Amino acid sequence: MDIADAHLLWDAEPGWLNTASYGLPPRQAFEELQAVLTQWRHGSSDWKPWDASVGRARAGFARMIGASPADVMISSTVSQIMSVVATALPEGAKVVVPEIEFTSNLFPWLVAADVETVPAERLAEAITDSTAAVAFSLVQSATGQVAPLADIVAAARAHGALVIADGSQACGWLPVDVSGIDALACTGYKWLMAPRGASFGYLAPDLRERMRPLAANWYGADVYYGPPLRLADDARAFDLSPAWFSYVGAAPALDLLNDLGIERIREHNVALANRFRTGLGLEPSDSAIVTVDAPGERLAAAGIRAAVRAGKVRAGFHVYNTVADVDRALNALS
């Protein structure tokens, strides 16, 4: 399918520019979820077919980021994933974090480490031999700024620091390869367009050896009763027991994103974002997220749903958006 026609796979009302808050499910994902909810309502199915969606979603996310499914844990929130990753750090470890970072990738480090905050564009140069880890978003929630990943990885490797990334505003539209990344956490309900309650974490094998499974449970071992402790020997040891219905919706959404191709989605999304920027007299950028000083009430009055973050209107453009959505927003602001 031509990426320009992919919006036909969704049932989005015109004017949804708020994917950075939550994404809209493709029709197949919504229908699969409704079918399972009907089974739940009537007690007409065992839970095991629902659970199969967890493995399908895990494999889909792994494919998206160039990882093995064995290196992907499943969870419900990014903060839970980051909190368990933090167990790999020694007491008093120094972690460098952007000064404007979403709290799910900030508070876990404030709890567990000595945090130094710096401007996002200075992350790489702030890493020194005393840095245990650098934790940052691949795309910033407040601004849409895309992190210079290659520079950060190079600096971290030169100083022996861990690279810990939040992909929540990136995975699903920005091509991501976990080469050089030690841990990557991503919530599913934004650009992956899954129900809230599905999240994914890439954990490099060397990192896992230093981590403790703080929320060890039956799902990480596929064992129901009794000692001894016997967890999986891969990233599944850190799984949370899954919210099945969230993964029932996540699996087909991930399959569709992978089939459409993340690079093609990136080109589509950034082209729409840059059309919006150009219409507002701004220079083009490399992000699907645009934050601008603009009268948000005008957008709301025109039926445009966007967000306000850090005092600015934040608009996000995804595969189901069209040129008509952009022009409608520009007309509202003109």
C-alpha atoms as a printed R data frame, in Angstrom:
    type eleno elety resid chain resno       x       y      z
1   ATOM     1    CA   MET     A     1   0.000   0.000  0.000
2   ATOM     2    CA   ASP     A     2   1.160   3.527 -0.781
3   ATOM     3    CA   ILE     A     3   1.953   5.248  2.503
4   ATOM     4    CA   ALA     A     4  -0.191   8.219  1.489
5   ATOM     5    CA   ASP     A     5  -3.214   5.892  1.401
6   ATOM     6    CA   ALA     A     6  -2.411   4.133  4.677
7   ATOM     7    CA   HIS     A     7  -4.731   6.466  6.605
8   ATOM     8    CA   LEU     A     8  -7.586   4.431  5.131
9   ATOM     9    CA   LEU     A     9  -6.674   1.665  7.609
10  ATOM    10    CA   TRP     A    10  -7.746   3.922 10.485
11  ATOM    11    CA   ASP     A    11 -11.031   5.480 11.534
12  ATOM    12    CA   ALA     A    12  -9.566   8.770 12.720
13  ATOM    13    CA   GLU     A    13 -11.753  11.860 12.806
14  ATOM    14    CA   PRO     A    14 -10.094  14.832 11.065
15  ATOM    15    CA   GLY     A    15  -7.901  17.018 13.222
16  ATOM    16    CA   TRP     A    16  -6.209  14.514 15.541
17  ATOM    17    CA   LEU     A    17  -2.698  15.951 15.989
18  ATOM    18    CA   ASN     A    18  -2.039  14.549 19.462
19  ATOM    19    CA   THR     A    19  -0.290  11.225 18.899
20  ATOM    20    CA   ALA     A    20   2.464  12.372 21.255
21  ATOM    21    CA   SER     A    21  -0.212  11.996 23.956
22  ATOM    22    CA   TYR     A    22  -1.842   8.830 22.604
23  ATOM    23    CA   GLY     A    23  -2.036   7.107 19.252
24  ATOM    24    CA   LEU     A    24  -5.141   5.861 17.449
25  ATOM    25    CA   PRO     A    25  -5.530   2.123 16.801
26  ATOM    26    CA   PRO     A    26  -5.616   0.771 13.267
27  ATOM    27    CA   ARG     A    27  -8.932  -0.875 12.491
28  ATOM    28    CA   GLN     A    28  -7.503  -4.406 12.681
29  ATOM    29    CA   ALA     A    29  -6.154  -3.809 16.186
30  ATOM    30    CA   PHE     A    30  -9.453  -2.368 17.387
31  ATOM    31    CA   GLU     A    31 -11.414  -5.263 15.908
32  ATOM    32    CA   GLU     A    32  -9.134  -7.923 17.391
33  ATOM    33    CA   LEU     A    33  -9.460  -6.275 20.790
34  ATOM    34    CA   GLN     A    34 -13.246  -6.102 20.534
35  ATOM    35    CA   ALA     A    35 -13.403  -9.797 19.660
36  ATOM    36    CA   VAL     A    36 -11.371 -10.705 22.727
37  ATOM    37    CA   LEU     A    37 -13.434  -8.443 24.968
38  ATOM    38    CA   THR     A    38 -16.516 -10.303 23.748
39  ATOM    39    CA   GLN     A    39 -14.844 -13.603 24.642
40  ATOM    40    CA   TRP     A    40 -14.037 -12.253 28.090
41  ATOM    41    CA   ARG     A    41 -17.611 -11.043 28.546
42  ATOM    42    CA   HIS     A    42 -19.074 -14.453 27.763
43  ATOM    43    CA   GLY     A    43 -16.315 -16.691 29.093
44  ATOM    44    CA   SER     A    44 -16.072 -18.316 25.678
45  ATOM    45    CA   SER     A    45 -12.269 -18.609 25.470
46  ATOM    46    CA   ASP     A    46  -9.288 -19.725 27.474
47  ATOM    47    CA   TRP     A    47  -6.701 -17.025 28.283
48  ATOM    48    CA   LYS     A    48  -3.896 -18.711 26.366
49  ATOM    49    CA   PRO     A    49  -4.864 -17.329 22.931
50  ATOM    50    CA   TRP     A    50  -4.847 -13.849 24.487
51  ATOM    51    CA   ASP     A    51  -1.433 -14.530 25.963
52  ATOM    52    CA   ALA     A    52  -0.123 -15.501 22.532
53  ATOM    53    CA   SER     A    53  -0.517 -11.816 21.629
54  ATOM    54    CA   VAL     A    54   2.208 -10.987 24.155
55  ATOM    55    CA   GLY     A    55   4.742 -13.085 22.252
56  ATOM    56    CA   ARG     A    56   3.531 -11.663 18.954
57  ATOM    57    CA   ALA     A    57   3.890  -8.099 20.246
58  ATOM    58    CA   ARG     A    58   7.312  -8.835 21.763
59  ATOM    59    CA   ALA     A    59   8.505 -10.168 18.417
60  ATOM    60    CA   GLY     A    60   7.027  -7.183 16.583
61  ATOM    61    CA   PHE     A    61   8.781  -4.683 18.807
62  ATOM    62    CA   ALA     A    62  12.057  -6.601 18.548
63  ATOM    63    CA   ARG     A    63  11.796  -6.517 14.752
64  ATOM    64    CA   MET     A    64  11.146  -2.777 14.850
65  ATOM    65    CA   ILE     A    65  14.333  -1.985 16.819
66  ATOM    66    CA   GLY     A    66  16.647  -4.607 15.293
67  ATOM    67    CA   ALA     A    67  16.798  -6.832 18.372
68  ATOM    68    CA   SER     A    68  16.165 -10.447 19.267
69  ATOM    69    CA   PRO     A    69  12.862 -11.169 21.053
70  ATOM    70    CA   ALA     A    70  14.971 -12.851 23.747
71  ATOM    71    CA   ASP     A    71  16.378  -9.425 24.614
72  ATOM    72    CA   VAL     A    72  12.973  -7.741 25.002
73  ATOM    73    CA   MET     A    73  11.041  -7.588 28.288
74  ATOM    74    CA   ILE     A    74   7.405  -6.604 28.567
75  ATOM    75    CA   SER     A    75   5.962  -4.259 31.151
76  ATOM    76    CA   SER     A    76   3.177  -1.764 31.717
77  ATOM    77    CA   THR     A    77   5.133   1.493 32.092
78  ATOM    78    CA   VAL     A    78   8.435   3.049 31.117
79  ATOM    79    CA   SER     A    79   9.149   4.080 34.708
80  ATOM    80    CA   GLN     A    80   8.943   0.455 35.868
81  ATOM    81    CA   ILE     A    81  11.408  -0.604 33.183
82  ATOM    82    CA   MET     A    82  13.808   2.215 34.061
83  ATOM    83    CA   SER     A    83  13.521   1.419 37.759
84  ATOM    84    CA   VAL     A    84  14.634  -2.165 37.228
85  ATOM    85    CA   VAL     A    85  17.418  -1.043 34.868
86  ATOM    86    CA   ALA     A    86  18.606   1.203 37.695
87  ATOM    87    CA   THR     A    87  19.440  -1.893 39.757
88  ATOM    88    CA   ALA     A    88  22.467  -2.333 37.482
89  ATOM    89    CA   LEU     A    89  24.065   0.816 38.890
90  ATOM    90    CA   PRO     A    90  26.290   0.907 41.981
91  ATOM    91    CA   GLU     A    91  25.296   3.091 44.909
92  ATOM    92    CA   GLY     A    92  26.043   6.764 44.272
93  ATOM    93    CA   ALA     A    93  26.463   6.276 40.537
94  ATOM    94    CA   LYS     A    94  26.423   9.438 38.430
95  ATOM    95    CA   VAL     A    95  23.782   9.567 35.693
96  ATOM    96    CA   VAL     A    96  23.624  12.368 33.105
97  ATOM    97    CA   VAL     A    97  20.080  13.324 32.045
98  ATOM    98    CA   PRO     A    98  18.688  16.186 29.897
99  ATOM    99    CA   GLU     A    99  17.457  19.091 31.991
100 ATOM   100    CA   ILE     A   100  14.002  18.867 30.391
101 ATOM   101    CA   GLU     A   101  13.242  15.143 30.439
102 ATOM   102    CA   PHE     A   102   9.921  13.413 30.940
103 ATOM   103    CA   THR     A   103   9.704  12.228 34.533
104 ATOM   104    CA   SER     A   104   9.344   8.528 33.673
105 ATOM   105    CA   ASN     A   105  12.991   8.693 32.580
106 ATOM   106    CA   LEU     A   106  14.056  11.084 35.331
107 ATOM   107    CA   PHE     A   107  12.493  10.118 38.648
108 ATOM   108    CA   PRO     A   108  13.879   6.533 38.594
109 ATOM   109    CA   TRP     A   109  17.392   8.000 38.372
110 ATOM   110    CA   LEU     A   110  16.716  10.625 41.034
111 ATOM   111    CA   VAL     A   111  15.673   7.775 43.331
112 ATOM   112    CA   ALA     A   112  18.614   5.510 42.527
113 ATOM   113    CA   ALA     A   113  21.576   7.685 41.535
114 ATOM   114    CA   ASP     A   114  23.379  11.013 41.612
115 ATOM   115    CA   VAL     A   115  21.821  12.893 38.694
116 ATOM   116    CA   GLU     A   116  23.441  15.664 36.664
117 ATOM   117    CA   THR     A   117  21.086  17.524 34.341
118 ATOM   118    CA   VAL     A   118  22.407  19.321 31.269
119 ATOM   119    CA   PRO     A   119  20.882  20.862 28.115
120 ATOM   120    CA   ALA     A   120  19.861  18.094 25.717
121 ATOM   121    CA   GLU     A   121  22.265  19.295 23.051
122 ATOM   122    CA   ARG     A   122  25.190  18.961 25.518
123 ATOM   123    CA   LEU     A   123  24.593  15.352 26.559
124 ATOM   124    CA   ALA     A   124  27.548  13.889 24.691
125 ATOM   125    CA   GLU     A   125  30.090  16.430 25.953
126 ATOM   126    CA   ALA     A   126  28.827  16.071 29.540
127 ATOM   127    CA   ILE     A   127  29.816  12.384 29.693
128 ATOM   128    CA   THR     A   128  33.099  11.834 31.544
129 ATOM   129    CA   ASP     A   129  35.009   8.977 33.119
130 ATOM   130    CA   SER     A   130  32.925   9.475 36.275
131 ATOM   131    CA   THR     A   131  29.635   8.961 34.401
132 ATOM   132    CA   ALA     A   132  28.002   5.592 35.039
133 ATOM   133    CA   ALA     A   133  25.148   6.108 32.588
134 ATOM   134    CA   VAL     A   134  23.484   8.613 30.309
135 ATOM   135    CA   ALA     A   135  19.672   8.442 30.206
136 ATOM   136    CA   PHE     A   136  17.693  10.412 27.615
137 ATOM   137    CA   SER     A   137  14.749  10.362 25.225
138 ATOM   138    CA   LEU     A   138  15.448   9.578 21.591
139 ATOM   139    CA   VAL     A   139  12.863  12.269 20.831
140 ATOM   140    CA   GLN     A   140  12.023  14.825 23.489
141 ATOM   141    CA   SER     A   141   8.390  14.913 24.603
142 ATOM   142    CA   ALA     A   142   8.274  18.659 25.252
143 ATOM   143    CA   THR     A   143  10.055  19.884 22.130
144 ATOM   144    CA   GLY     A   144  10.192  17.079 19.554
145 ATOM   145    CA   GLN     A   145  14.005  17.401 19.447
146 ATOM   146    CA   VAL     A   146  15.698  14.298 18.024
147 ATOM   147    CA   ALA     A   147  18.711  13.220 20.072
148 ATOM   148    CA   PRO     A   148  22.128  12.933 18.345
149 ATOM   149    CA   LEU     A   149  22.256   9.224 19.176
150 ATOM   150    CA   ALA     A   150  25.527   8.436 17.373
151 ATOM   151    CA   ASP     A   151  27.373  11.199 19.229
152 ATOM   152    CA   ILE     A   152  25.978  10.129 22.598
153 ATOM   153    CA   VAL     A   153  26.856   6.477 22.016
154 ATOM   154    CA   ALA     A   154  30.394   7.356 20.921
155 ATOM   155    CA   ALA     A   155  30.974   9.502 24.009
156 ATOM   156    CA   ALA     A   156  29.498   6.890 26.336
157 ATOM   157    CA   ARG     A   157  31.636   4.125 24.861
158 ATOM   158    CA   ALA     A   158  34.765   6.267 25.158
159 ATOM   159    CA   HIS     A   159  34.130   6.707 28.889
160 ATOM   160    CA   GLY     A   160  32.611   3.316 29.749
161 ATOM   161    CA   ALA     A   161  29.113   4.670 30.468
162 ATOM   162    CA   LEU     A   162  25.820   2.880 29.902
163 ATOM   163    CA   VAL     A   163  23.458   4.227 27.219
164 ATOM   164    CA   ILE     A   164  19.844   4.194 28.413
165 ATOM   165    CA   ALA     A   165  17.176   5.536 26.063
166 ATOM   166    CA   ASP     A   166  13.454   6.243 26.230
167 ATOM   167    CA   GLY     A   167  11.928   5.530 22.823
168 ATOM   168    CA   SER     A   168   8.342   6.446 23.675
169 ATOM   169    CA   GLN     A   169   8.235   9.468 21.336
170 ATOM   170    CA   ALA     A   170  10.368   7.784 18.657
171 ATOM   171    CA   CYS     A   171   9.547   4.114 18.119
172 ATOM   172    CA   GLY     A   172   6.768   3.811 15.569
173 ATOM   173    CA   TRP     A   173   7.852   6.704 13.355
174 ATOM   174    CA   LEU     A   174  11.638   7.093 13.743
175 ATOM   175    CA   PRO     A   175  13.849   4.182 12.629
176 ATOM   176    CA   VAL     A   176  15.608   2.881 15.752
177 ATOM   177    CA   ASP     A   177  18.474   0.403 15.929
178 ATOM   178    CA   VAL     A   178  19.606  -0.661 19.391
179 ATOM   179    CA   SER     A   179  23.215  -1.196 18.334
180 ATOM   180    CA   GLY     A   180  25.220   0.691 20.931
181 ATOM   181    CA   ILE     A   181  22.265   1.036 23.314
182 ATOM   182    CA   ASP     A   182  22.294  -0.886 26.606
183 ATOM   183    CA   ALA     A   183  18.650  -0.352 27.538
184 ATOM   184    CA   LEU     A   184  15.684   1.057 25.669
185 ATOM   185    CA   ALA     A   185  12.222   1.509 27.183
186 ATOM   186    CA   CYS     A   186   9.135   2.368 25.158
187 ATOM   187    CA   THR     A   187   5.495   2.753 26.045
188 ATOM   188    CA   GLY     A   188   3.033   1.341 23.536
189 ATOM   189    CA   TYR     A   189   0.150   3.783 23.680
190 ATOM   190    CA   LYS     A   190   1.718   6.653 21.725
191 ATOM   191    CA   TRP     A   191   3.334   6.098 18.322
192 ATOM   192    CA   LEU     A   192   2.900   2.302 18.550
193 ATOM   193    CA   MET     A   193  -0.862   2.942 18.822
194 ATOM   194    CA   ALA     A   194  -1.473   0.204 21.390
195 ATOM   195    CA   PRO     A   195  -3.820   0.332 24.380
196 ATOM   196    CA   ARG     A   196  -2.256   1.826 27.491
197 ATOM   197    CA   GLY     A   197  -0.795  -0.979 29.586
198 ATOM   198    CA   ALA     A   198   1.666  -2.395 27.046
199 ATOM   199    CA   SER     A   199   5.312  -1.311 27.254
200 ATOM   200    CA   PHE     A   200   8.554  -2.818 25.998
201 ATOM   201    CA   GLY     A   201  12.137  -2.806 27.154
202 ATOM   202    CA   TYR     A   202  15.283  -3.826 25.299
203 ATOM   203    CA   LEU     A   203  17.924  -5.129 27.724
204 ATOM   204    CA   ALA     A   204  21.401  -5.920 26.407
205 ATOM   205    CA   PRO     A   205  22.685  -9.300 27.667
206 ATOM   206    CA   ASP     A   206  25.706  -7.759 29.436
207 ATOM   207    CA   LEU     A   207  23.431  -5.308 31.229
208 ATOM   208    CA   ARG     A   208  21.047  -8.030 32.404
209 ATOM   209    CA   GLU     A   209  23.866  -9.731 34.264
210 ATOM   210    CA   ARG     A   210  24.095  -6.638 36.479
211 ATOM   211    CA   MET     A   211  20.342  -6.221 37.058
212 ATOM   212    CA   ARG     A   212  18.003  -7.583 39.743
213 ATOM   213    CA   PRO     A   213  14.434  -8.628 38.831
214 ATOM   214    CA   LEU     A   214  12.644  -6.461 41.390
215 ATOM   215    CA   ALA     A   215   9.190  -7.602 40.280
216 ATOM   216    CA   ALA     A   216   9.978 -11.307 39.784
217 ATOM   217    CA   ASN     A   217   6.770 -13.232 39.089
218 ATOM   218    CA   TRP     A   218   5.301 -16.334 37.495
219 ATOM   219    CA   TYR     A   219   5.439 -14.894 33.983
220 ATOM   220    CA   GLY     A   220   9.202 -14.563 34.082
221 ATOM   221    CA   ALA     A   221   9.502 -18.261 34.765
222 ATOM   222    CA   ASP     A   222   6.286 -19.840 33.442
223 ATOM   223    CA   VAL     A   223   6.007 -21.518 36.846
224 ATOM   224    CA   TYR     A   224   2.907 -21.271 39.026
225 ATOM   225    CA   TYR     A   225   3.847 -22.599 42.457
226 ATOM   226    CA   GLY     A   226   6.689 -23.166 44.880
227 ATOM   227    CA   PRO     A   227  10.442 -22.574 45.201
228 ATOM   228    CA   PRO     A   228  13.200 -22.493 44.191
229 ATOM   229    CA   LEU     A   229  13.562 -19.264 42.219
230 ATOM   230    CA   ARG     A   230  13.891 -20.257 38.567
231 ATOM   231    CA   LEU     A   231  13.537 -17.384 36.151
232 ATOM   232    CA   ALA     A   232  14.076 -17.376 32.394
233 ATOM   233    CA   ASP     A   233  17.676 -16.967 31.258
234 ATOM   234    CA   ASP     A   234  16.837 -14.080 28.910
235 ATOM   235    CA   ALA     A   235  15.025 -10.734 29.188
236 ATOM   236    CA   ARG     A   236  11.798 -12.520 30.132
237 ATOM   237    CA   ALA     A   237  13.184 -12.792 33.666
238 ATOM   238    CA   PHE     A   238  12.284  -9.107 34.027
239 ATOM   239    CA   ASP     A   239   8.768  -9.333 32.526
240 ATOM   240    CA   LEU     A   240   5.779  -8.046 34.392
241 ATOM   241    CA   SER     A   241   2.728 -10.259 34.293
242 ATOM   242    CA   PRO     A   242   1.027  -8.796 31.223
243 ATOM   243    CA   ALA     A   243  -2.242  -6.925 30.881
244 ATOM   244    CA   TRP     A   244  -3.431  -9.301 28.160
245 ATOM   245    CA   PHE     A   245  -5.950  -7.056 26.432
246 ATOM   246    CA   SER     A   246  -3.361  -4.314 25.980
247 ATOM   247    CA   TYR     A   247  -1.157  -6.743 24.062
248 ATOM   248    CA   VAL     A   248  -4.083  -8.061 22.031
249 ATOM   249    CA   GLY     A   249  -4.319  -4.521 20.652
250 ATOM   250    CA   ALA     A   250  -0.568  -3.971 20.495
251 ATOM   251    CA   ALA     A   251   0.322  -6.994 18.376
252 ATOM   252    CA   PRO     A   252  -1.627  -6.115 15.184
253 ATOM   253    CA   ALA     A   253  -0.635  -2.448 15.482
254 ATOM   254    CA   LEU     A   254   3.058  -3.388 15.601
255 ATOM   255    CA   ASP     A   255   2.626  -5.820 12.725
256 ATOM   256    CA   LEU     A   256   1.086  -3.082 10.596
257 ATOM   257    CA   LEU     A   257   3.772  -0.526 11.416
258 ATOM   258    CA   ASN     A   258   6.495  -3.010 10.503
259 ATOM   259    CA   ASP     A   259   4.743  -3.980  7.295
260 ATOM   260    CA   LEU     A   260   4.272  -0.349  6.219
261 ATOM   261    CA   GLY     A   261   7.933   0.327  7.014
262 ATOM   262    CA   ILE     A   262   9.188   2.753  9.636
263 ATOM   263    CA   GLU     A   263  11.373   4.656  7.188
264 ATOM   264    CA   ARG     A   264   8.384   5.296  4.923
265 ATOM   265    CA   ILE     A   265   6.332   6.362  7.927
266 ATOM   266    CA   ARG     A   266   9.116   8.738  8.999
267 ATOM   267    CA   GLU     A   267   9.177  10.377  5.577
268 ATOM   268    CA   HIS     A   268   5.396  10.791  5.617
269 ATOM   269    CA   ASN     A   269   5.255  12.165  9.166
270 ATOM   270    CA   VAL     A   270   8.167  14.573  8.822
271 ATOM   271    CA   ALA     A   271   6.815  15.878  5.509
272 ATOM   272    CA   LEU     A   272   3.518  16.738  7.214
273 ATOM   273    CA   ALA     A   273   5.317  18.296 10.182
274 ATOM   274    CA   ASN     A   274   7.465  20.414  7.874
275 ATOM   275    CA   ARG     A   275   4.408  21.525  5.890
276 ATOM   276    CA   PHE     A   276   2.996  22.741  9.206
277 ATOM   277    CA   ARG     A   277   6.266  24.445 10.136
278 ATOM   278    CA   THR     A   278   6.577  26.131  6.748
279 ATOM   279    CA   GLY     A   279   3.026  27.414  6.997
280 ATOM   280    CA   LEU     A   280   3.960  29.028 10.313
281 ATOM   281    CA   GLY     A   281   7.147  30.569  8.925
282 ATOM   282    CA   LEU     A   282   9.491  28.106 10.628
283 ATOM   283    CA   GLU     A   283  12.508  26.301  9.206
284 ATOM   284    CA   PRO     A   284  12.097  22.585  8.371
285 ATOM   285    CA   SER     A   285  13.106  20.038 11.006
286 ATOM   286    CA   ASP     A   286  13.685  16.293 11.307
287 ATOM   287    CA   SER     A   287  10.884  15.513 13.765
288 ATOM   288    CA   ALA     A   288   7.254  14.399 13.568
289 ATOM   289    CA   ILE     A   289   6.563  16.605 16.606
290 ATOM   290    CA   VAL     A   290   6.235  20.372 16.266
291 ATOM   291    CA   THR     A   291   6.067  22.740 19.249
292 ATOM   292    CA   VAL     A   292   5.149  26.356 18.577
293 ATOM   293    CA   ASP     A   293   4.019  29.514 20.295
294 ATOM   294    CA   ALA     A   294   0.480  29.605 18.975
295 ATOM   295    CA   PRO     A   295  -3.050  30.272 20.274
296 ATOM   296    CA   GLY     A   296  -4.157  26.785 21.199
297 ATOM   297    CA   GLU     A   297  -7.739  27.936 21.706
298 ATOM   298    CA   ARG     A   298  -7.987  28.631 17.957
299 ATOM   299    CA   LEU     A   299  -7.028  25.036 17.206
300 ATOM   300    CA   ALA     A   300  -9.545  23.721 19.716
301 ATOM   301    CA   ALA     A   301 -12.292  25.898 18.277
302 ATOM   302    CA   ALA     A   302 -11.580  24.444 14.824
303 ATOM   303    CA   GLY     A   303 -11.751  20.886 16.116
304 ATOM   304    CA   ILE     A   304  -7.979  20.383 16.060
305 ATOM   305    CA   ARG     A   305  -6.875  18.224 18.982
306 ATOM   306    CA   ALA     A   306  -3.319  18.980 20.055
307 ATOM   307    CA   ALA     A   307  -1.542  19.367 23.396
308 ATOM   308    CA   VAL     A   308   0.118  22.153 25.329
309 ATOM   309    CA   ARG     A   309   3.520  21.287 26.780
310 ATOM   310    CA   ALA     A   310   5.958  23.662 28.473
311 ATOM   311    CA   GLY     A   311   3.700  26.555 27.500
312 ATOM   312    CA   LYS     A   312   3.659  25.745 23.784
313 ATOM   313    CA   VAL     A   313   1.249  24.001 21.437
314 ATOM   314    CA   ARG     A   314   2.557  20.523 20.580
315 ATOM   315    CA   ALA     A   315   1.343  18.878 17.390
316 ATOM   316    CA   GLY     A   316   2.281  15.356 16.347
317 ATOM   317    CA   PHE     A   317   1.868  13.922 12.841
318 ATOM   318    CA   HIS     A   318   1.510  10.187 12.273
319 ATOM   319    CA   VAL     A   319   0.684   7.767  9.509
320 ATOM   320    CA   TYR     A   320  -3.084   8.345  9.728
321 ATOM   321    CA   ASN     A   321  -2.698  12.107  9.275
322 ATOM   322    CA   THR     A   322  -3.075  13.809  5.909
323 ATOM   323    CA   VAL     A   323  -2.275  17.114  4.234
324 ATOM   324    CA   ALA     A   324  -5.865  18.107  4.963
325 ATOM   325    CA   ASP     A   325  -5.167  17.837  8.714
326 ATOM   326    CA   VAL     A   326  -2.174  20.132  8.359
327 ATOM   327    CA   ASP     A   327  -4.012  22.713  6.295
328 ATOM   328    CA   ARG     A   328  -6.966  22.679  8.651
329 ATOM   329    CA   ALA     A   329  -4.640  23.519 11.535
330 ATOM   330    CA   LEU     A   330  -2.887  26.247  9.537
331 ATOM   331    CA   ASN     A   331  -6.200  27.802  8.555
332 ATOM   332    CA   ALA     A   332  -7.230  27.865 12.209
333 ATOM   333    CA   LEU     A   333  -4.046  29.714 13.134
334 ATOM   334    CA   SER     A   334  -3.966  32.126 10.203
